[in-house]
C-alpha cells in the first residue's frame, strides 16, 4: 500500500479505504488509486481478506499430481467457474507418484479457511473436513460415502470394454488392473470378470495382474504377460496410460498392435487419440466430471439442496488398437 500511496500521491490510509471499499474518499481519488493498483499489478492478500470477511471467493482443486486424468478434470472445472464469482486455485501436494495416504489432510490444513472457501479433491484417500468447510471428492478411494462425490460408471465401462473384445472373437483376454486401494480399479476388474462370466469364458488368473495405473508398473506387468508361452490375444488395461504402455512394450517385443495383440484402455485422455495406432478405449466424461464437481461445490457453499452423489455414464470409443481374433 505504501508503493500505491506514493505513486498515486495519497496517504496509505486512503489506499486502505479504497482497497477495503470504505466511505470517505472522492470518486476521482478512488479511480486514481485503482488505476495505480492495476498498473503496479497488485492484488489484495487472500489471507488478509479471509481474516476480515472469512471468505476469499477462491475454490481449490487438490490433486496428488498433475497427470492426464486430473488435468482433464481441471479443464472442465475451469470452464464451469467462469461467471460464478469465484476464482480457481489448482494445487498439487507435491507428493507425486506413490503419494502417501493423508496428502489431502495436509493440503486442506494449508489451504482451508485462509486461501480457499471449499475444495474439489481428486482421488482422495482419506478426508477429514472442518465444520462449515465444503469438500467434493472425485473418484474417491472408497467410492461414494457420506462425502459429496462425482465419479463415472466404472463397472459398466469395464463390461463394455470386455464385451467389445469378446465380440471380436477374443477369449484369452488379459486384464492389467489399477491400484488395489482404489474403488474405481476394483469396479473395473469386477466388470471385466462379470462380462467374462456372462459369456461363459473362464478367466485365467495368470493373465490378470496389477498395473497400478502407472506407466512404469504397467510396462513391467505387460512384459510379463506378453512373455508367457500362451500370452493373451487381447488386453483390457485399467486406464489409458497403462494401455499405451502396453502397446509400447508389445512393439519392443516385436509384436504389432492390433495384428498380434488387441489393446483397449479406459479414460479417453487426449493422449489416447494421438498414439499409433489410436487407442480404442472407454470414455469417462472427465471434463464434465470436473465441471459437475465444481458446480456441486458452489451449490453446497450456497446452501442449495441437491443430490450430492453424481455418477456419469461411460461410453465405448472405437479406434484402431483392436481387431477380430484370427
Tab-separated table of C-alpha atoms in Angstrom:
chain	number	residue	atom	x	y	z
A	1	UNK	CA	0.000	0.000	0.000
A	2	UNK	CA	2.967	2.306	0.563
A	3	UNK	CA	4.008	1.851	-3.081
A	4	UNK	CA	0.488	2.593	-4.291
A	5	UNK	CA	0.132	5.629	-1.991
A	6	UNK	CA	3.468	7.067	-3.124
A	7	UNK	CA	2.658	6.570	-6.822
A	8	UNK	CA	-0.901	7.914	-6.527
A	9	UNK	CA	0.135	10.840	-4.324
A	10	UNK	CA	-2.214	9.945	-1.465
A	11	UNK	CA	-1.872	8.598	2.053
A	12	UNK	CA	-1.644	4.909	2.995
A	13	UNK	CA	-4.901	5.374	4.914
A	14	UNK	CA	-6.624	6.497	1.715
A	15	UNK	CA	-5.331	3.470	-0.178
A	16	UNK	CA	-6.603	1.245	2.648
A	17	UNK	CA	-10.061	2.798	2.365
A	18	UNK	CA	-10.148	2.241	-1.394
A	19	UNK	CA	-8.936	-1.368	-1.156
A	20	UNK	CA	-11.483	-2.203	1.518
A	21	UNK	CA	-14.386	-0.306	-0.081
A	22	UNK	CA	-14.832	2.194	2.759
A	23	UNK	CA	-16.529	5.568	2.528
A	24	UNK	CA	-14.866	8.981	2.727
A	25	UNK	CA	-12.807	9.023	-0.485
A	26	UNK	CA	-13.671	11.144	-3.511
A	27	UNK	CA	-14.591	9.180	-6.605
A	28	UNK	CA	-11.762	10.721	-8.624
A	29	UNK	CA	-9.282	9.638	-5.956
A	30	UNK	CA	-10.783	6.119	-5.881
A	31	UNK	CA	-10.344	5.830	-9.628
A	32	UNK	CA	-6.765	7.122	-9.496
A	33	UNK	CA	-5.815	4.670	-6.734
A	34	UNK	CA	-7.467	1.750	-8.531
A	35	UNK	CA	-5.620	2.666	-11.744
A	36	UNK	CA	-2.279	2.679	-9.896
A	37	UNK	CA	-3.072	-0.672	-8.269
A	38	UNK	CA	-3.825	-2.100	-11.709
A	39	UNK	CA	-0.690	-0.601	-13.273
A	40	UNK	CA	1.525	-1.935	-10.478
A	41	UNK	CA	-0.086	-5.372	-10.702
A	42	UNK	CA	-1.053	-5.572	-7.035
A	43	UNK	CA	-3.843	-7.698	-5.572
A	44	UNK	CA	-5.279	-7.814	-2.074
A	45	UNK	CA	-3.803	-10.614	0.051
A	46	UNK	CA	-6.171	-13.593	0.130
A	47	UNK	CA	-5.031	-14.389	3.645
A	48	UNK	CA	-5.735	-10.873	4.889
A	49	UNK	CA	-9.052	-10.798	3.024
A	50	UNK	CA	-10.150	-14.041	4.686
A	51	UNK	CA	-9.327	-12.654	8.129
A	52	UNK	CA	-11.650	-9.724	7.507
A	53	UNK	CA	-14.555	-11.388	5.721
A	54	UNK	CA	-13.973	-15.129	6.333
A	55	UNK	CA	-14.284	-15.534	2.543
A	56	UNK	CA	-11.766	-15.458	-0.280
A	57	UNK	CA	-14.098	-16.335	-3.185
A	58	UNK	CA	-11.463	-18.860	-4.276
A	59	UNK	CA	-12.167	-22.577	-4.716
A	60	UNK	CA	-9.438	-25.189	-4.752
A	61	UNK	CA	-8.832	-28.282	-6.840
A	62	UNK	CA	-6.439	-30.515	-4.924
A	63	UNK	CA	-4.544	-33.326	-6.625
A	64	UNK	CA	-1.646	-35.583	-5.703
A	65	UNK	CA	-0.013	-34.673	-9.023
A	66	UNK	CA	-0.911	-33.184	-12.382
A	67	UNK	CA	-1.279	-36.071	-14.831
A	68	UNK	CA	-3.676	-36.546	-17.795
A	69	UNK	CA	-6.678	-37.632	-15.671
A	70	UNK	CA	-6.561	-34.697	-13.241
A	71	UNK	CA	-5.633	-32.247	-15.986
A	72	UNK	CA	-8.816	-33.073	-17.914
A	73	UNK	CA	-10.888	-32.626	-14.752
A	74	UNK	CA	-9.262	-29.244	-14.242
A	75	UNK	CA	-10.207	-28.142	-17.759
A	76	UNK	CA	-13.868	-28.812	-17.030
A	77	UNK	CA	-13.755	-27.083	-13.658
A	78	UNK	CA	-12.044	-24.007	-15.086
A	79	UNK	CA	-14.818	-23.589	-17.644
A	80	UNK	CA	-17.527	-24.038	-15.005
A	81	UNK	CA	-16.058	-21.418	-12.677
A	82	UNK	CA	-16.385	-18.688	-15.330
A	83	UNK	CA	-19.082	-16.216	-14.313
A	84	UNK	CA	-19.610	-17.844	-10.915
A	85	UNK	CA	-17.971	-15.082	-8.898
A	86	UNK	CA	-15.260	-17.472	-7.773
A	87	UNK	CA	-11.668	-17.955	-8.833
A	88	UNK	CA	-9.964	-21.339	-9.083
A	89	UNK	CA	-6.751	-22.484	-7.425
A	90	UNK	CA	-5.176	-25.731	-8.674
A	91	UNK	CA	-2.894	-27.242	-6.030
A	92	UNK	CA	-0.654	-30.297	-6.053
A	93	UNK	CA	0.504	-31.880	-2.829
A	94	UNK	CA	3.959	-32.376	-4.303
A	95	UNK	CA	3.992	-35.997	-3.180
A	96	UNK	CA	3.830	-37.197	-6.805
A	97	UNK	CA	3.986	-40.867	-7.657
A	98	UNK	CA	3.011	-43.088	-4.775
A	99	UNK	CA	1.520	-40.166	-2.851
A	100	UNK	CA	1.305	-41.037	0.815
A	101	UNK	CA	-2.041	-41.659	2.448
A	102	UNK	CA	-3.276	-38.451	4.004
A	103	UNK	CA	-1.910	-35.986	1.452
A	104	UNK	CA	-5.383	-34.420	1.314
A	105	UNK	CA	-5.380	-33.752	5.065
A	106	UNK	CA	-2.073	-31.918	4.798
A	107	UNK	CA	-3.232	-29.932	1.761
A	108	UNK	CA	-6.512	-28.917	3.392
A	109	UNK	CA	-4.686	-27.883	6.569
A	110	UNK	CA	-2.566	-25.490	4.498
A	111	UNK	CA	-5.362	-24.005	2.413
A	112	UNK	CA	-8.788	-24.296	4.020
A	113	UNK	CA	-10.208	-21.232	5.692
A	114	UNK	CA	-7.374	-18.908	4.692
A	115	UNK	CA	-6.886	-19.311	0.932
A	116	UNK	CA	-9.935	-21.247	-0.303
A	117	UNK	CA	-13.628	-21.396	0.603
A	118	UNK	CA	-14.098	-25.018	-0.484
A	119	UNK	CA	-12.289	-27.770	-2.373
A	120	UNK	CA	-12.666	-30.417	-5.047
A	121	UNK	CA	-10.276	-33.251	-4.185
A	122	UNK	CA	-9.249	-35.755	-6.868
A	123	UNK	CA	-8.978	-39.453	-5.864
A	124	UNK	CA	-8.700	-38.743	-2.139
A	125	UNK	CA	-7.509	-41.462	0.237
A	126	UNK	CA	-8.916	-40.046	3.473
A	127	UNK	CA	-10.943	-36.924	4.140
A	128	UNK	CA	-11.410	-35.074	7.399
A	129	UNK	CA	-13.045	-31.680	6.995
A	130	UNK	CA	-13.701	-28.836	9.352
A	131	UNK	CA	-17.308	-27.943	10.121
A	132	UNK	CA	-18.596	-25.458	7.574
A	133	UNK	CA	-15.856	-26.183	5.033
A	134	UNK	CA	-17.255	-27.932	1.968
A	135	UNK	CA	-15.414	-30.643	0.036
A	136	UNK	CA	-16.393	-32.636	-3.068
A	137	UNK	CA	-14.476	-35.822	-3.881
A	138	UNK	CA	-13.873	-37.003	-7.457
A	139	UNK	CA	-13.302	-40.756	-7.796
A	140	UNK	CA	-12.623	-41.299	-4.068
A	141	UNK	CA	-10.661	-44.360	-2.994
A	142	UNK	CA	-13.572	-45.888	-1.122
A	143	UNK	CA	-16.341	-44.903	-3.535
A	144	UNK	CA	-19.429	-42.864	-2.586
A	145	UNK	CA	-19.866	-42.350	1.154
A	146	UNK	CA	-21.214	-39.542	3.276
A	147	UNK	CA	-18.990	-37.124	1.394
A	148	UNK	CA	-20.345	-35.429	-1.771
A	149	UNK	CA	-18.851	-37.320	-4.727
A	150	UNK	CA	-18.583	-37.329	-8.506
A	151	UNK	CA	-17.496	-40.420	-10.446
A	152	UNK	CA	-18.284	-42.410	-13.575
A	153	UNK	CA	-19.829	-45.843	-14.017
A	154	UNK	CA	-16.591	-47.822	-13.841
A	155	UNK	CA	-18.296	-51.212	-13.636
A	156	UNK	CA	-20.463	-50.660	-16.724
A	157	UNK	CA	-17.491	-49.251	-18.615
A	158	UNK	CA	-15.420	-52.353	-17.891
A	159	UNK	CA	-18.277	-54.566	-19.055
A	160	UNK	CA	-18.405	-52.551	-22.302
A	161	UNK	CA	-14.669	-52.944	-22.854
A	162	UNK	CA	-14.647	-56.684	-22.214
A	163	UNK	CA	-17.754	-57.337	-24.258
A	164	UNK	CA	-16.192	-55.483	-27.174
A	165	UNK	CA	-13.145	-57.766	-27.093
A	166	UNK	CA	-15.397	-60.802	-26.768
A	167	UNK	CA	-17.453	-59.623	-29.764
A	168	UNK	CA	-14.234	-59.620	-31.801
A	169	UNK	CA	-13.768	-63.304	-31.015
A	170	UNK	CA	-11.113	-62.962	-28.309
A	171	UNK	CA	-11.326	-65.469	-25.475
A	172	UNK	CA	-7.865	-65.267	-23.970
A	173	UNK	CA	-8.250	-61.760	-22.565
A	174	UNK	CA	-5.832	-60.370	-20.016
A	175	UNK	CA	-6.513	-57.555	-17.601
A	176	UNK	CA	-3.944	-55.103	-16.241
A	177	UNK	CA	-5.728	-53.688	-13.245
A	178	UNK	CA	-5.273	-50.381	-11.438
A	179	UNK	CA	-4.350	-49.567	-7.877
A	180	UNK	CA	-5.792	-52.168	-5.476
A	181	UNK	CA	-6.692	-49.447	-2.950
A	182	UNK	CA	-8.841	-47.526	-5.440
A	183	UNK	CA	-12.551	-48.318	-5.734
A	184	UNK	CA	-12.650	-47.446	-9.440
A	185	UNK	CA	-9.931	-50.034	-10.122
A	186	UNK	CA	-11.829	-52.689	-8.173
A	187	UNK	CA	-15.019	-51.914	-10.079
A	188	UNK	CA	-13.239	-52.169	-13.431
A	189	UNK	CA	-11.845	-55.572	-12.570
A	190	UNK	CA	-15.266	-56.646	-11.301
A	191	UNK	CA	-16.856	-55.523	-14.582
A	192	UNK	CA	-14.238	-57.452	-16.540
A	193	UNK	CA	-14.960	-60.603	-14.547
A	194	UNK	CA	-18.732	-60.190	-14.880
A	195	UNK	CA	-18.559	-59.861	-18.663
A	196	UNK	CA	-16.319	-62.932	-18.934
A	197	UNK	CA	-18.637	-64.943	-16.690
A	198	UNK	CA	-21.734	-63.859	-18.615
A	199	UNK	CA	-20.032	-65.068	-21.805
A	200	UNK	CA	-19.093	-68.392	-20.148
A	201	UNK	CA	-15.425	-67.646	-20.781
A	202	UNK	CA	-13.149	-68.675	-17.908
A	203	UNK	CA	-10.714	-66.107	-16.552
A	204	UNK	CA	-7.107	-67.292	-16.488
A	205	UNK	CA	-5.783	-65.759	-13.259
A	206	UNK	CA	-2.245	-65.821	-14.645
A	207	UNK	CA	-3.142	-63.041	-17.063
A	208	UNK	CA	-4.940	-60.821	-14.560
A	209	UNK	CA	-2.287	-58.711	-12.861
A	210	UNK	CA	-1.888	-55.361	-11.127
A	211	UNK	CA	-0.511	-52.495	-13.192
A	212	UNK	CA	-1.223	-49.738	-10.698
A	213	UNK	CA	-2.424	-47.131	-13.236
A	214	UNK	CA	1.248	-46.115	-13.705
A	215	UNK	CA	3.270	-46.194	-16.934
A	216	UNK	CA	6.295	-47.892	-15.388
A	217	UNK	CA	4.473	-50.537	-13.336
A	218	UNK	CA	2.074	-51.286	-16.210
A	219	UNK	CA	5.035	-51.770	-18.556
A	220	UNK	CA	6.555	-54.339	-16.218
A	221	UNK	CA	3.233	-56.182	-15.941
A	222	UNK	CA	2.655	-56.098	-19.704
A	223	UNK	CA	6.126	-57.529	-20.337
A	224	UNK	CA	5.349	-60.443	-18.011
A	225	UNK	CA	2.035	-61.168	-19.744
A	226	UNK	CA	3.439	-60.956	-23.258
A	227	UNK	CA	6.380	-63.195	-22.408
A	228	UNK	CA	4.063	-66.089	-21.491
A	229	UNK	CA	4.082	-69.045	-23.923
A	230	UNK	CA	0.304	-68.752	-24.181
A	231	UNK	CA	0.124	-64.966	-24.000
A	232	UNK	CA	-3.234	-63.179	-24.184
A	233	UNK	CA	-4.562	-62.194	-27.592
A	234	UNK	CA	-6.170	-59.085	-26.110
A	235	UNK	CA	-5.583	-56.933	-23.027
A	236	UNK	CA	-8.028	-54.683	-21.222
A	237	UNK	CA	-5.881	-52.137	-19.395
A	238	UNK	CA	-7.234	-50.347	-16.344
A	239	UNK	CA	-6.527	-46.897	-17.761
A	240	UNK	CA	-5.213	-45.298	-20.944
A	241	UNK	CA	-1.699	-44.747	-19.624
A	242	UNK	CA	-1.432	-48.463	-18.861
A	243	UNK	CA	-2.815	-49.325	-22.305
A	244	UNK	CA	-0.353	-47.022	-24.070
A	245	UNK	CA	2.462	-48.505	-22.017
A	246	UNK	CA	1.300	-51.991	-23.014
A	247	UNK	CA	1.384	-51.012	-26.680
A	248	UNK	CA	4.940	-49.702	-26.291
A	249	UNK	CA	6.045	-52.947	-24.634
A	250	UNK	CA	4.383	-55.049	-27.337
A	251	UNK	CA	6.216	-53.060	-30.011
A	252	UNK	CA	9.539	-53.521	-28.215
A	253	UNK	CA	8.917	-57.291	-28.179
A	254	UNK	CA	8.285	-57.407	-31.921
A	255	UNK	CA	4.500	-57.598	-31.675
A	256	UNK	CA	2.180	-55.465	-33.776
A	257	UNK	CA	-0.958	-53.832	-32.390
A	258	UNK	CA	-3.609	-54.810	-33.363
A	259	UNK	CA	-2.430	-57.656	-35.650
A	260	UNK	CA	-0.717	-59.623	-32.879
A	261	UNK	CA	-2.391	-58.059	-29.842
A	262	UNK	CA	-5.583	-56.080	-29.308
A	263	UNK	CA	-5.463	-53.413	-26.566
A	264	UNK	CA	-8.271	-51.385	-25.015
A	265	UNK	CA	-7.943	-48.699	-22.355
A	266	UNK	CA	-10.117	-46.653	-20.021
A	267	UNK	CA	-10.477	-42.842	-19.569
A	268	UNK	CA	-10.147	-41.386	-23.100
A	269	UNK	CA	-7.449	-38.894	-22.171
A	270	UNK	CA	-6.200	-36.812	-25.146
A	271	UNK	CA	-3.075	-38.963	-25.483
A	272	UNK	CA	-5.223	-41.982	-26.367
A	273	UNK	CA	-6.128	-40.478	-29.752
A	274	UNK	CA	-2.553	-39.477	-30.554
A	275	UNK	CA	-0.727	-42.799	-30.209
A	276	UNK	CA	-0.080	-45.127	-33.143
A	277	UNK	CA	-2.409	-46.892	-33.634
A	278	UNK	CA	-5.019	-44.692	-31.960
A	279	UNK	CA	-6.267	-46.402	-28.808
A	280	UNK	CA	-9.728	-47.919	-28.516
A	281	UNK	CA	-10.911	-47.008	-25.048
A	282	UNK	CA	-13.754	-46.387	-22.641
A	283	UNK	CA	-14.601	-42.722	-22.299
A	284	UNK	CA	-15.087	-41.220	-18.890
A	285	UNK	CA	-16.548	-37.722	-19.389
A	286	UNK	CA	-13.579	-36.268	-17.490
A	287	UNK	CA	-14.134	-32.605	-18.259
A	288	UNK	CA	-17.811	-32.939	-17.413
A	289	UNK	CA	-16.854	-34.658	-14.151
A	290	UNK	CA	-14.674	-31.673	-13.269
A	291	UNK	CA	-17.463	-29.247	-14.162
A	292	UNK	CA	-20.076	-31.202	-12.182
A	293	UNK	CA	-17.795	-31.341	-9.153
A	294	UNK	CA	-17.187	-27.590	-9.253
A	295	UNK	CA	-20.904	-26.820	-9.670
A	296	UNK	CA	-21.770	-29.160	-6.797
A	297	UNK	CA	-19.237	-27.396	-4.572
A	298	UNK	CA	-20.619	-23.949	-5.436
A	299	UNK	CA	-24.164	-25.141	-4.702
A	300	UNK	CA	-23.127	-26.638	-1.369
A	301	UNK	CA	-21.485	-23.380	-0.302
A	302	UNK	CA	-24.649	-21.503	-1.336
A	303	UNK	CA	-26.831	-23.873	0.691
A	304	UNK	CA	-28.641	-25.335	-2.332
A	305	UNK	CA	-30.340	-28.647	-1.552
A	306	UNK	CA	-29.495	-31.216	-4.226
A	307	UNK	CA	-28.239	-34.729	-4.866
A	308	UNK	CA	-24.678	-34.943	-3.559
A	309	UNK	CA	-23.671	-38.159	-5.356
A	310	UNK	CA	-23.240	-37.837	-9.123
A	311	UNK	CA	-22.398	-40.830	-11.320
A	312	UNK	CA	-21.875	-40.201	-15.031
A	313	UNK	CA	-22.127	-42.780	-17.849
A	314	UNK	CA	-19.194	-44.269	-19.734
A	315	UNK	CA	-19.018	-44.951	-23.486
A	316	UNK	CA	-17.011	-47.150	-25.846
A	317	UNK	CA	-14.756	-45.197	-28.234
A	318	UNK	CA	-13.644	-47.451	-31.106
A	319	UNK	CA	-10.370	-46.527	-32.791
A	320	UNK	CA	-7.686	-48.786	-34.255
A	321	UNK	CA	-5.984	-50.786	-31.490
A	322	UNK	CA	-8.311	-53.809	-31.638
A	323	UNK	CA	-9.157	-56.263	-34.409
A	324	UNK	CA	-11.039	-59.559	-34.726
A	325	UNK	CA	-9.236	-62.609	-33.419
A	326	UNK	CA	-7.856	-64.860	-36.162
